[in-house]
mmCIF file of C-alpha atoms and ligand atoms in Angstrom:
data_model
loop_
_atom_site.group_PDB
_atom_site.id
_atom_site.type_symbol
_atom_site.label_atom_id
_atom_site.label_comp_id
_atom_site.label_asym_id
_atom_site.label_seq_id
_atom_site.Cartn_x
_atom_site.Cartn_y
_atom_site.Cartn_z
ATOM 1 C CA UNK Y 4 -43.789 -65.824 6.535
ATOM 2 C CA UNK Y 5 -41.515 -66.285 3.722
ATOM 3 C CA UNK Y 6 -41.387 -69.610 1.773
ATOM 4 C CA UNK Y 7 -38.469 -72.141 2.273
ATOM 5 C CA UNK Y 8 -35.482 -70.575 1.037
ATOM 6 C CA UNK Y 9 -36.948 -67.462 -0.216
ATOM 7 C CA UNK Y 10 -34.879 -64.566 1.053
ATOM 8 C CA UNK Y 11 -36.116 -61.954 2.730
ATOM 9 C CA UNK Y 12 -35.389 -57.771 2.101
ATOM 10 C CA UNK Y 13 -33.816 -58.773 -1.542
ATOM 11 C CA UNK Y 14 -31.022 -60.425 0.075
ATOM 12 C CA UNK Y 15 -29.192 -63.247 0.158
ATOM 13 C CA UNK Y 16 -31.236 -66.155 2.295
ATOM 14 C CA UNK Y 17 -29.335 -65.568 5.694
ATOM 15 C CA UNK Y 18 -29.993 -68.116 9.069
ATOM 16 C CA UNK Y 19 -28.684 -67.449 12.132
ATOM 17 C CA UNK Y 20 -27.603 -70.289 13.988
ATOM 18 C CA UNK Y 21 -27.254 -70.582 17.796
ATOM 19 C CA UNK Y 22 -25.058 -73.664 19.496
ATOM 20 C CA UNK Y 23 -24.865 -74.051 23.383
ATOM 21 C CA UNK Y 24 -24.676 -77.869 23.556
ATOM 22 C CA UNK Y 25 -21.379 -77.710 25.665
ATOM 23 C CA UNK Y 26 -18.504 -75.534 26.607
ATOM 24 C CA UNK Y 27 -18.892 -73.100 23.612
ATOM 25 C CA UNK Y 28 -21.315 -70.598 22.849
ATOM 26 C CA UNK Y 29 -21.173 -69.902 19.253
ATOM 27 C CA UNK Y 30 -23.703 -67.937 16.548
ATOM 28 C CA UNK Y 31 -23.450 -67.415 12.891
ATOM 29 C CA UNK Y 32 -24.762 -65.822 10.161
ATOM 30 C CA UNK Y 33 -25.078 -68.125 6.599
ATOM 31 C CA UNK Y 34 -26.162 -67.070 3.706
ATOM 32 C CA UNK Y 35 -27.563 -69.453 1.171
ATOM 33 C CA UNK Y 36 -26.783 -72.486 3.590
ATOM 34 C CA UNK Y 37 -22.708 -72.613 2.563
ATOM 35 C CA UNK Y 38 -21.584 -68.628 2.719
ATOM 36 C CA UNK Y 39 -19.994 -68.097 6.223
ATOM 37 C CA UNK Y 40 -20.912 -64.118 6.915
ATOM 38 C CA UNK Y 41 -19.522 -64.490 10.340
ATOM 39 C CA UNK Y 42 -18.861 -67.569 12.803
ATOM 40 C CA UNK Y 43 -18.064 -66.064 16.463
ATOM 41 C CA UNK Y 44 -17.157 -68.651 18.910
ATOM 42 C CA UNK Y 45 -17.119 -68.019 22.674
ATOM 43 C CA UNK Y 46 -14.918 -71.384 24.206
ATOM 44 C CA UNK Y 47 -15.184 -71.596 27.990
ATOM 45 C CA UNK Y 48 -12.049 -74.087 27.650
ATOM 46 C CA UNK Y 49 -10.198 -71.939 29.868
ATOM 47 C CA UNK Y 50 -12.827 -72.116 32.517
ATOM 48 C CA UNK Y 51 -13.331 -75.930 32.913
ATOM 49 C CA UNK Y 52 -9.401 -76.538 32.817
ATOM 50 C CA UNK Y 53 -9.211 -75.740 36.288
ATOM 51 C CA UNK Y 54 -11.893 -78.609 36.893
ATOM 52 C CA UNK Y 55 -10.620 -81.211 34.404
ATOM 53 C CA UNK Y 56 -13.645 -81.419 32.222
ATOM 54 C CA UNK Y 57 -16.707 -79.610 31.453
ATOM 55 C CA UNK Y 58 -18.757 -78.686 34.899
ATOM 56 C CA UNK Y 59 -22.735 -78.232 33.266
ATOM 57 C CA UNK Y 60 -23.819 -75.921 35.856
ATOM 58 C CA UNK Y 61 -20.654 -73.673 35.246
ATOM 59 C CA UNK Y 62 -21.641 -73.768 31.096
ATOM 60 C CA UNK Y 63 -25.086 -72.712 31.911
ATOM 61 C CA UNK Y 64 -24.053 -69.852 33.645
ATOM 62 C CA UNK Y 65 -21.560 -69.167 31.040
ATOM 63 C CA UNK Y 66 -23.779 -69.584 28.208
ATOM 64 C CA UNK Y 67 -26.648 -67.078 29.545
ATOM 65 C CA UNK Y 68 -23.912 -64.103 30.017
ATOM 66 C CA UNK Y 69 -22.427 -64.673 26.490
ATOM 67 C CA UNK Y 70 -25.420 -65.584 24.258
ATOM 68 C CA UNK Y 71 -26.375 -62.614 23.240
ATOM 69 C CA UNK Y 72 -23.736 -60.532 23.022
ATOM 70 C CA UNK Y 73 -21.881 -63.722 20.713
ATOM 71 C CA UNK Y 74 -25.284 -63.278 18.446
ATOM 72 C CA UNK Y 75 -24.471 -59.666 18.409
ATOM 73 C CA UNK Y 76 -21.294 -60.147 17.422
ATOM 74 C CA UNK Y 77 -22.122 -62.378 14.750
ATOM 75 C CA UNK Y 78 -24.830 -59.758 13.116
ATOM 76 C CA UNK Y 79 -22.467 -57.112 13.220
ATOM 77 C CA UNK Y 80 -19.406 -59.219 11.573
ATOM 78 C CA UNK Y 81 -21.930 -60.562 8.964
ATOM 79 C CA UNK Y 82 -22.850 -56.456 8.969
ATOM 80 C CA UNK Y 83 -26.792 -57.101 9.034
ATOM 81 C CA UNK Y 84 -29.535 -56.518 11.099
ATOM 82 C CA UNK Y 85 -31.603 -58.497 13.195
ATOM 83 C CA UNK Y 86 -34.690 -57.608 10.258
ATOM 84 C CA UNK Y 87 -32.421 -59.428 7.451
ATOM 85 C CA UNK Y 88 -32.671 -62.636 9.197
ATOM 86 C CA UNK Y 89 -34.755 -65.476 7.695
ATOM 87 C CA UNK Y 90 -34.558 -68.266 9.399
ATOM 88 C CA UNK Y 91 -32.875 -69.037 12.784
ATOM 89 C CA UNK Y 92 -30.997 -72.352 13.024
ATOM 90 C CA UNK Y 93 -30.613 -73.988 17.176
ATOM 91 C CA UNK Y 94 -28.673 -77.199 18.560
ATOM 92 C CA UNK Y 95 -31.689 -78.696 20.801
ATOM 93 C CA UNK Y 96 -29.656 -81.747 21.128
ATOM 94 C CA UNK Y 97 -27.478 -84.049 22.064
ATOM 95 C CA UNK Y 98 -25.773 -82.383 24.822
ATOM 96 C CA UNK Y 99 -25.900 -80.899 27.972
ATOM 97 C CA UNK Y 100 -29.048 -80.010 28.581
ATOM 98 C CA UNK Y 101 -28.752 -76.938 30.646
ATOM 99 C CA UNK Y 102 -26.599 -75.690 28.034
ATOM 100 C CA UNK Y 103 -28.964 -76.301 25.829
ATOM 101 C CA UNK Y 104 -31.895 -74.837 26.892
ATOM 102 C CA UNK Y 105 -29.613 -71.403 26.993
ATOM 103 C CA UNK Y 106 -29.379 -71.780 23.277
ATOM 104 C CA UNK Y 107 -32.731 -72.970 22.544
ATOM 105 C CA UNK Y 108 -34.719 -70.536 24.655
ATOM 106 C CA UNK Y 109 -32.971 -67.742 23.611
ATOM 107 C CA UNK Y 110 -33.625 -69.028 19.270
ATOM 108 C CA UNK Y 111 -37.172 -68.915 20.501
ATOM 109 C CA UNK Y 112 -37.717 -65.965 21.442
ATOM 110 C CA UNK Y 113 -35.724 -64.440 18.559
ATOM 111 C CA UNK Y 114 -37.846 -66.058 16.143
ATOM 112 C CA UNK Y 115 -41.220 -65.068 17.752
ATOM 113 C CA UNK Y 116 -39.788 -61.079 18.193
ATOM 114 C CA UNK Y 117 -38.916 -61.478 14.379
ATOM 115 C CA UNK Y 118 -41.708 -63.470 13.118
ATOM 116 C CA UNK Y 119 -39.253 -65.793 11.412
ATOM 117 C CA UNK Y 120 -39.071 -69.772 10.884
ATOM 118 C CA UNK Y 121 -36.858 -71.320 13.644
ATOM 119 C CA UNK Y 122 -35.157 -75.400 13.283
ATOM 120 C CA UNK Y 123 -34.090 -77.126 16.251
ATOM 121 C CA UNK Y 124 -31.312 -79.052 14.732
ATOM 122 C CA UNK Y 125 -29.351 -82.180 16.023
ATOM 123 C CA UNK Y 126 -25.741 -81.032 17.128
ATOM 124 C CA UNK Y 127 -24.342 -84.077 15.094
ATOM 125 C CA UNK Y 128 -26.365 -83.231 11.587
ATOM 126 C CA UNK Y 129 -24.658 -79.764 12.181
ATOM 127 C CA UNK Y 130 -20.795 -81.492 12.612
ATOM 128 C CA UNK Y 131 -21.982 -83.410 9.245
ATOM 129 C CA UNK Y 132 -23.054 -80.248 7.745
ATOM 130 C CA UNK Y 133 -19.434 -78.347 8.067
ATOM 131 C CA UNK Y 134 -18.504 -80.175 5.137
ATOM 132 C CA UNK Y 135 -20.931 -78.444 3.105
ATOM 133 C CA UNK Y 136 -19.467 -75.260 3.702
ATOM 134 C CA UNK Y 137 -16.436 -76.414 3.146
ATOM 135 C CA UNK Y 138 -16.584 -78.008 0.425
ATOM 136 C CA UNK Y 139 -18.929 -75.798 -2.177
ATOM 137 C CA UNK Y 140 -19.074 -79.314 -4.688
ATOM 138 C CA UNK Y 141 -20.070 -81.715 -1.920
ATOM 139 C CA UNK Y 142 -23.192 -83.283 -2.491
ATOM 140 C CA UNK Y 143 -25.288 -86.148 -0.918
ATOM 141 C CA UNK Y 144 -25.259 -89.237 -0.570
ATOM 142 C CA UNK Y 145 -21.967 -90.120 0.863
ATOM 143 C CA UNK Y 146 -20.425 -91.926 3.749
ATOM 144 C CA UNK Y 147 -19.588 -90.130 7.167
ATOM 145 C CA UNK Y 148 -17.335 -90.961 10.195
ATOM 146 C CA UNK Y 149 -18.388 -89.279 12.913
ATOM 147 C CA UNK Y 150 -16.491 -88.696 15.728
ATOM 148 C CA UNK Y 151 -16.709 -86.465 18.833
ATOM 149 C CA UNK Y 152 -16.481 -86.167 22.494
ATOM 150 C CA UNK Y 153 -20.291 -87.956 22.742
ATOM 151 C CA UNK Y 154 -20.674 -90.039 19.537
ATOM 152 C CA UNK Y 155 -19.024 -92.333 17.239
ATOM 153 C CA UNK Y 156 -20.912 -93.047 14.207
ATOM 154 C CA UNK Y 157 -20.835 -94.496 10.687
ATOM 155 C CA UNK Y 158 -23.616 -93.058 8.825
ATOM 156 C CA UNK Y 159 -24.937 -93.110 5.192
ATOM 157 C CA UNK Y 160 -25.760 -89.649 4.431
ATOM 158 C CA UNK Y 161 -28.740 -90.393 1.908
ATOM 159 C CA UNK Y 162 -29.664 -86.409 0.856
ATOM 160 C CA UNK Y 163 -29.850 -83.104 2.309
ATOM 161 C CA UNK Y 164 -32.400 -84.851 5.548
ATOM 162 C CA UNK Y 165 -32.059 -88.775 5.841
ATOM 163 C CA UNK Y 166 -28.862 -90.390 7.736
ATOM 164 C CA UNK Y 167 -28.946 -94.118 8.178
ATOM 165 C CA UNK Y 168 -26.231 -95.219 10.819
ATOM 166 C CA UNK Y 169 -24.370 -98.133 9.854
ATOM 167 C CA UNK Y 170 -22.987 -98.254 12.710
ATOM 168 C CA UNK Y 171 -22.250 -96.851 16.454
ATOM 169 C CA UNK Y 172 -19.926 -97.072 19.377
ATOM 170 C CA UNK Y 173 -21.300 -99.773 22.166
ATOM 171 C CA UNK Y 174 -19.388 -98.088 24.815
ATOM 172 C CA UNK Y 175 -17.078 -94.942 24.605
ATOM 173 C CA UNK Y 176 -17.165 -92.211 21.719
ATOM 174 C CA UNK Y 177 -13.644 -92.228 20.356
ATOM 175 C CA UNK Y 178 -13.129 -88.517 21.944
ATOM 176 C CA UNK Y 179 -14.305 -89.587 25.114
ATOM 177 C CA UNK Y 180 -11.608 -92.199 25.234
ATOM 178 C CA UNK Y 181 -8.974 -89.917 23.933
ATOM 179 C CA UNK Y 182 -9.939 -87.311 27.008
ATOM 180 C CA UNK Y 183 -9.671 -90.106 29.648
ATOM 181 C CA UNK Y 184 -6.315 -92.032 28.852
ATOM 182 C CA UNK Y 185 -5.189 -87.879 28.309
ATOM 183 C CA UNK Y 186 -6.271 -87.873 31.727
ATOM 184 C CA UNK Y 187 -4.569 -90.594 33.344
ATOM 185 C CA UNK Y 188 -1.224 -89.610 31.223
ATOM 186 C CA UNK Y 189 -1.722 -86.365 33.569
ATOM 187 C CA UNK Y 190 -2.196 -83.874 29.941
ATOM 188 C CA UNK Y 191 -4.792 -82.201 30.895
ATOM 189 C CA UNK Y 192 -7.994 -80.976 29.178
ATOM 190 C CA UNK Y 193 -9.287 -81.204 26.839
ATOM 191 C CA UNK Y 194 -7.272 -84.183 26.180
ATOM 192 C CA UNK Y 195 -8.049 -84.681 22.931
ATOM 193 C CA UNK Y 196 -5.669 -81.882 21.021
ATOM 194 C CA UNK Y 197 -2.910 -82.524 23.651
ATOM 195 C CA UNK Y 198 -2.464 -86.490 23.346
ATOM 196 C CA UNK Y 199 -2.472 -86.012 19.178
ATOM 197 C CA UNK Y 200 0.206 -83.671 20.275
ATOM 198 C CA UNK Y 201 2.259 -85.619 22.340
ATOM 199 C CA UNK Y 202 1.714 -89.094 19.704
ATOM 200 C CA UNK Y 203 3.858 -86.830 17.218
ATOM 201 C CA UNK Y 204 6.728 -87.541 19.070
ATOM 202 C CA UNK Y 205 6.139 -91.122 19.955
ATOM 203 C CA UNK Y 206 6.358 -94.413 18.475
ATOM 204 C CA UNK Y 207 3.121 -96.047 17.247
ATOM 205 C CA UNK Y 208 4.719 -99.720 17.180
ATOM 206 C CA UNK Y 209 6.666 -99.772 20.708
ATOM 207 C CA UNK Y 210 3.523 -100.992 22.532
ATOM 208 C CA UNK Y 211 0.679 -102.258 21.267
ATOM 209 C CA UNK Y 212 -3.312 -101.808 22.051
ATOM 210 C CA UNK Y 213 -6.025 -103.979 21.080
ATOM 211 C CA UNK Y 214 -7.551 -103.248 18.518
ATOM 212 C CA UNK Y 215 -11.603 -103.923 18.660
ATOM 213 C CA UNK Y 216 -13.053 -104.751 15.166
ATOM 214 C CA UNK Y 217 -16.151 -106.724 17.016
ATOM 215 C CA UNK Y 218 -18.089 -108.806 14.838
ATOM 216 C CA UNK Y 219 -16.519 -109.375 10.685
ATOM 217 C CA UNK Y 220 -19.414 -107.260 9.137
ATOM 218 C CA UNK Y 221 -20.013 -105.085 11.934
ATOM 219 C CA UNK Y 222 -19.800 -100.939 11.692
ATOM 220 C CA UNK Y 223 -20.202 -100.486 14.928
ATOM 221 C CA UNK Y 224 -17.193 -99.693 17.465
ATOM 222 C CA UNK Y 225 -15.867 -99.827 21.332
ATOM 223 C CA UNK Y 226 -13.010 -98.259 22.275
ATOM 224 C CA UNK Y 227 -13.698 -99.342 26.404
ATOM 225 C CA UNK Y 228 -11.238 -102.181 25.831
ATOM 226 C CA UNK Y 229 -8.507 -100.255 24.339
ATOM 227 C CA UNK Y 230 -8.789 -97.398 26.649
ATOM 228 C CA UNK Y 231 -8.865 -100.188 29.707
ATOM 229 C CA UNK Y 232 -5.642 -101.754 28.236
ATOM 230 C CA UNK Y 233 -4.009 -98.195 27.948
ATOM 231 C CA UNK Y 234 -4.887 -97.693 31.471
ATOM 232 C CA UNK Y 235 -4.006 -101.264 32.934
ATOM 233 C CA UNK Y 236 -0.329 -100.777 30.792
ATOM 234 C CA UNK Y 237 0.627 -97.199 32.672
ATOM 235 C CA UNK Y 238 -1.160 -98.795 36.271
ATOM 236 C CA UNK Y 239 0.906 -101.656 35.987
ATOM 237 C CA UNK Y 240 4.056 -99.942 34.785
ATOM 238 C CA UNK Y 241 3.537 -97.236 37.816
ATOM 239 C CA UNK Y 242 3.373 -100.234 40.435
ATOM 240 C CA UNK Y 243 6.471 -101.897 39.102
ATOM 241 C CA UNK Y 244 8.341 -99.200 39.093
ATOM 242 C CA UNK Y 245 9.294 -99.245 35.561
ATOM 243 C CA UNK Y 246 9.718 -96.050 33.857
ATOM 244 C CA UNK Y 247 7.963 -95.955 30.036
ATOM 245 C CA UNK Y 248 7.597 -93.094 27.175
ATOM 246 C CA UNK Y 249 4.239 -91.110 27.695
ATOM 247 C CA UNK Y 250 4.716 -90.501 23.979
ATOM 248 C CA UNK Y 251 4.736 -93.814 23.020
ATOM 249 C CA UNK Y 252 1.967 -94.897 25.289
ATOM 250 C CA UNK Y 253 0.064 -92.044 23.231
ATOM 251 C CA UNK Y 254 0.771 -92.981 19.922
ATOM 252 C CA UNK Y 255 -0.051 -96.896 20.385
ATOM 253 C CA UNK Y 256 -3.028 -95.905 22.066
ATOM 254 C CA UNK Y 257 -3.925 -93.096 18.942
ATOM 255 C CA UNK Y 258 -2.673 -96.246 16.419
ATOM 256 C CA UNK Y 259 -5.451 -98.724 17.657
ATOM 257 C CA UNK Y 260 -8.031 -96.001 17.930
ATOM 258 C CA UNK Y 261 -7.255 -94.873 14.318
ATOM 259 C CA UNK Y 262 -6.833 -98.306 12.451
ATOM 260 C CA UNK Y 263 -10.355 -99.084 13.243
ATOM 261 C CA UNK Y 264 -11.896 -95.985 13.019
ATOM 262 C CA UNK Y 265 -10.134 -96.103 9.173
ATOM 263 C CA UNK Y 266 -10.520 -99.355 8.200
ATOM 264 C CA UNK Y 267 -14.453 -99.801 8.998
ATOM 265 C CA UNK Y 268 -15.558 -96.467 7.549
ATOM 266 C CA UNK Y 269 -13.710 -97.695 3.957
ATOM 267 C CA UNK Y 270 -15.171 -100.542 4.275
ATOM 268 C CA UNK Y 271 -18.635 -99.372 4.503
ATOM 269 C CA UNK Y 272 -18.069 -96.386 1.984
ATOM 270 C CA UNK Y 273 -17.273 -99.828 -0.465
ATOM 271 C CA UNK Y 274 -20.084 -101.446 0.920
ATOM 272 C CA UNK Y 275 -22.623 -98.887 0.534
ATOM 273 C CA UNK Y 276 -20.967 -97.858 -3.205
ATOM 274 C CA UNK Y 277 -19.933 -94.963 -2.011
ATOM 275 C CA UNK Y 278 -17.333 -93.303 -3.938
ATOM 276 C CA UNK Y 279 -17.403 -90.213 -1.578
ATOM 277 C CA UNK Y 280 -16.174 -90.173 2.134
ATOM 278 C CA UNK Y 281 -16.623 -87.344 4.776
ATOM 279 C CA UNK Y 282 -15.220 -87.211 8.149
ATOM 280 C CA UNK Y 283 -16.734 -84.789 11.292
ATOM 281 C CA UNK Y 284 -16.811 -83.886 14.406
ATOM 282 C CA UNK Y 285 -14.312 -82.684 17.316
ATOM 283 C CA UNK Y 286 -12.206 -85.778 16.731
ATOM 284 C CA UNK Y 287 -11.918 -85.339 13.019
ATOM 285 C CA UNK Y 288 -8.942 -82.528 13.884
ATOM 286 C CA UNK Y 289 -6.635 -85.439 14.872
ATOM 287 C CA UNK Y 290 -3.914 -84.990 12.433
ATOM 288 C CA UNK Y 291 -3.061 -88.818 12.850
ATOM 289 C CA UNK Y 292 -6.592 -89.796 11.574
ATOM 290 C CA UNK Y 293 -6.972 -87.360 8.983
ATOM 291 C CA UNK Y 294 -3.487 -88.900 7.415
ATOM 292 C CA UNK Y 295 -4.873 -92.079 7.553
ATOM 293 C CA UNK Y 296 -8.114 -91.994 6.155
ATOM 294 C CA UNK Y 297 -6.722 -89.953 3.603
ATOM 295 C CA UNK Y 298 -4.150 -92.568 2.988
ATOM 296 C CA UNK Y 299 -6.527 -94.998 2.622
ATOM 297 C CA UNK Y 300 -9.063 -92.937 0.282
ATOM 298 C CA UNK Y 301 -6.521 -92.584 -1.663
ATOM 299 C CA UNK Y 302 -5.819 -95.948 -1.984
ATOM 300 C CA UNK Y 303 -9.127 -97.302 -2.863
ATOM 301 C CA UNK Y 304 -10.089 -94.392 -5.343
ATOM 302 C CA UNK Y 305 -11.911 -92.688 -2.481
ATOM 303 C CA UNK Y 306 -12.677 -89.039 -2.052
ATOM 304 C CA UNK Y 307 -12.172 -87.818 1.121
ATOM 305 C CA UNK Y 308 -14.257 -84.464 2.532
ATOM 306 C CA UNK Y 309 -12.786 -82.942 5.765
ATOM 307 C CA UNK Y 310 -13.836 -79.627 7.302
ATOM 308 C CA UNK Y 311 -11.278 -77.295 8.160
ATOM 309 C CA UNK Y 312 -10.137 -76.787 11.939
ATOM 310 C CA UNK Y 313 -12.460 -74.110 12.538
ATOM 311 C CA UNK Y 314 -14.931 -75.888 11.373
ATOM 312 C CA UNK Y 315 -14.041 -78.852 13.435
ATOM 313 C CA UNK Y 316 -15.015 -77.640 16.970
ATOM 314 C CA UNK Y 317 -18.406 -76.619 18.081
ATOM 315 C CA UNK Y 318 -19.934 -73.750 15.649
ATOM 316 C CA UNK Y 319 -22.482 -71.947 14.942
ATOM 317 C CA UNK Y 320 -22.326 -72.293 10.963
ATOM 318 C CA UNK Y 321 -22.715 -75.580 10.872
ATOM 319 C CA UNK Y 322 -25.914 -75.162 12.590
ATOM 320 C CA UNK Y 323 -26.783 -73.025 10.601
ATOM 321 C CA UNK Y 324 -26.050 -74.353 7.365
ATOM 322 C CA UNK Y 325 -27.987 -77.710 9.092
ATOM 323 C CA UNK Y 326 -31.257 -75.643 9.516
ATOM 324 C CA UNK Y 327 -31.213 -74.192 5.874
ATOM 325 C CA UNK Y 328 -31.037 -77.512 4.538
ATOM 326 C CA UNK Y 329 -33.901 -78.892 6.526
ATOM 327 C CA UNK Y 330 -35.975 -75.814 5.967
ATOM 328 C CA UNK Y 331 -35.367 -75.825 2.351
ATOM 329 C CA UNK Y 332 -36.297 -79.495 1.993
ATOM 330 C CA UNK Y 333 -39.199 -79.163 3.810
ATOM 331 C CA UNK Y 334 -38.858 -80.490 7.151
ATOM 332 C CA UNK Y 335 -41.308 -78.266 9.548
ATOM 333 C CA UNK Y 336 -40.401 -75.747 11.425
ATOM 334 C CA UNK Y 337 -40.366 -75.818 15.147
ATOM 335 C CA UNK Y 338 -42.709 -74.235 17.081
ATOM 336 C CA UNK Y 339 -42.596 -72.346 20.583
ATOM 337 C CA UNK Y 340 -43.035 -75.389 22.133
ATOM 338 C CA UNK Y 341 -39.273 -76.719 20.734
ATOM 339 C CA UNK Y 342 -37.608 -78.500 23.880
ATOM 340 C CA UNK Y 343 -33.890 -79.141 24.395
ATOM 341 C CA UNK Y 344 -32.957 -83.247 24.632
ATOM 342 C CA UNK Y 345 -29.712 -84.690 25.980
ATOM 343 C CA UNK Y 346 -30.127 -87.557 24.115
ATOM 344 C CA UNK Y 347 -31.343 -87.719 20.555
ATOM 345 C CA UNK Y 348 -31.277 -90.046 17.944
ATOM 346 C CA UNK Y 349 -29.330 -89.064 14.584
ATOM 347 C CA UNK Y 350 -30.959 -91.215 12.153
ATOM 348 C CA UNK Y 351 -34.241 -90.262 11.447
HETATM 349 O O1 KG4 C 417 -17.474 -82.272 18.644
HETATM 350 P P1 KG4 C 417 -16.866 -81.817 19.904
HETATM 351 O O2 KG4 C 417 -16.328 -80.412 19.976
HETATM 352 O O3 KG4 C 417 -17.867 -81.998 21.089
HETATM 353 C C1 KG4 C 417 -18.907 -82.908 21.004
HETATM 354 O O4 KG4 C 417 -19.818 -82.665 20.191
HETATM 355 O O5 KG4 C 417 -18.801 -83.933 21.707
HETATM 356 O O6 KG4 C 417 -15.702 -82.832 20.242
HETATM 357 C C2 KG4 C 417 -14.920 -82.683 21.373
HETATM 358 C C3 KG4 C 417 -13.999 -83.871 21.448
HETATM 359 C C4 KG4 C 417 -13.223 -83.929 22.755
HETATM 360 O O7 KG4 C 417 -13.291 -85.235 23.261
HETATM 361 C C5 KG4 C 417 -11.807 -83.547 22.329
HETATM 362 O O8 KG4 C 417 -10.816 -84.078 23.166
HETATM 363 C C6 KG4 C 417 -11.770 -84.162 20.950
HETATM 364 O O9 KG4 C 417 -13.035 -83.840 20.393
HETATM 365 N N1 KG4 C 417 -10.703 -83.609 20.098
HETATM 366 C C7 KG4 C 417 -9.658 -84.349 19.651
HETATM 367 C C8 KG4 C 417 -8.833 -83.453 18.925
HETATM 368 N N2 KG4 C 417 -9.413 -82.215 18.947
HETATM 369 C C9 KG4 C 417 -10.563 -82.335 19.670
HETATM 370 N N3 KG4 C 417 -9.369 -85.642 19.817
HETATM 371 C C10 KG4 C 417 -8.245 -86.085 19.247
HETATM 372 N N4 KG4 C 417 -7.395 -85.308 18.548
HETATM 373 C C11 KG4 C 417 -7.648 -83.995 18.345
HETATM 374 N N5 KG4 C 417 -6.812 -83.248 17.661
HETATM 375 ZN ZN1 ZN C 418 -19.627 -81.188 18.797
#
């Protein structure tokens, strides 16, 4: 077995990485941890629409019938071989652990055909990760806003391995409340996208949310009493009879989300001395958050890291880029006996 980071056949270090956590099956081929070779993304999106939201056993079943032909795909895009691979790079968790086991099961076996060094890697470290790749000058330690369908975080990104979270959500993840009032406003799914849509065209002041800022020095977030107020304003509006703008409903509703969101990851980027400030997940393609926080980095001197759209939704390369880094700094390997976890903490 080759050392960590050591390439392989005289070329560039290349890892494969696998993601099945949810409703996309996705591989990739990275070389050197930051050069995208291919990044082939299979989104079932179309498929759970009809259902309103992700249905596991549906993914499962979805994710076994495209995993290996999307790793396929990704080999021949990257134009290499299953023998040029070094290191193979899987999401074991958070996520839906069905899906999951698709993903991780199949890394396994690819790394014991192959011989080759395999990392389970945490789906949110890989979200983090897309701003490596993106940005070729980004370096550890900096301050990250996380923010997905499942998790809303603050962490301290100390180097390449250690996160410390500053802070969490105590109820809903931000995307999670974005995909239920989408719901109620009838949008559809995923709600996300389509409410950041619809906000364009509405007025962020005409109705107000409360905002949720919990204790002074707190980090941490909850979104449950803004998304119950959302609700409890169209319910009562419904009953009454009186008409109101969906649009404006979406942009107060995206306002309070975003104000808080911006305001406590500045704060602890100051706090922590932070001169850089990252942003990632499936959330961080809301166009109204990505103005703000780049509003206010701007304002306080701040640099501000955000991955691309393609880099924003569920991928394989930031998995992949996620398991070089470990590898390279040493974290072990996994072995065959790698599970898949629903739940998993970030922080180490
Ligand atoms: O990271 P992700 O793909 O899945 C998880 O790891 O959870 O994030 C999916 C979440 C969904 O809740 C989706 O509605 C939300 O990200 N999302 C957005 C936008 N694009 C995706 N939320 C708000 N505005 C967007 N533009
Ligand atoms: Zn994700």
């Amino acid at each position: 077995m080759n050392q960590p980071g050591e390439p392989k056949n005289g070329k560039g270090f290349l890892c494969l990485g696998i993601e099945s956590s949810c409703d996309e099956t996705a591989a990739a081929v990275v070389e050197g941890g930051r050069r995208v070779l291919s990044n082939v993304i299979s989104s079932q999106i179309e498929i759970h629409k009809a259902y309103g939201g992700v249905v596991p056993e549906i993914a499962s079943r979805h994710h076994l019938a495209n995993v290996n032909p999307v790793i396929d795909q990704a080999l021949s895009e990257a134009g290499v071989s299953f023998s040029d691979i070094d290191l193979i790079g899987v999401t074991n968790g958070p996520g839906l652990i069905g899906a999951l086991l698709i993903g991780t099961a199949t890394a396994k076996a690819m790394a014991y055909a192959l011989d080759i060094p395999l990392m389970g890697v945490h789906h949110i470290r890989g979200h983090i990760c897309a701003n490596y790749i993106a940005h070729p000058s980004l370096k550890p330690p900096f301050v990250c806003l996380i923010v997905s369908g499942g998790h809303t975080a603050i962490a301290l990104v100390e180097d390449y391995v250690h996160y410390r979270i500053l802070g969490q959500t105590r109820d809903d993840a931000a995307g999670e409340a974005y995909d239920k009032v989408a719901r109620v406003l009838g949008l559809g799914y995923p709600g996300g996208p389509l409410l950041d849509r619809l906000a364009k065209q509405g007025d962020p002041e005409r109705i107000f949310f409360k905002r949720v800022y919990l204790e002074p020095d707190s980090y941490d977030f909850s979104f449950s009493g803004t998304k119950t107020g959302v609700l409890n304003y169209i319910n009562s509006a419904r009953q009454k009879g009186e008409s109101f703008r969906q649009e404006d409903v979406a942009a107060g509703f995206q306002a309070a989300v975003v104000e808080v969101l911006t305001e406590k990851t500045i704060r602890a980027a100051r706090a922590m001395g932070q001169k850089r400030v990252a942003l990632a997940g499936g959330v961080a393609a809301n166009s109204c958050l990505r103005a703000s926080l780049e509003r206010a980095c701007l304002e306080k001197g701040l640099e501000l890291y955000v991955p691309p759209m393609e880099l924003c939704t569920d991928n394989g390369a930031m998995i992949a880029c996620a398991a070089y880094y470990e590898y390279i700094h040493h974290v072990p390997p996994a072995d065959l006996t790698l599970d898949a976890y629903p739940v998993m903490p970030l922080g180490r």
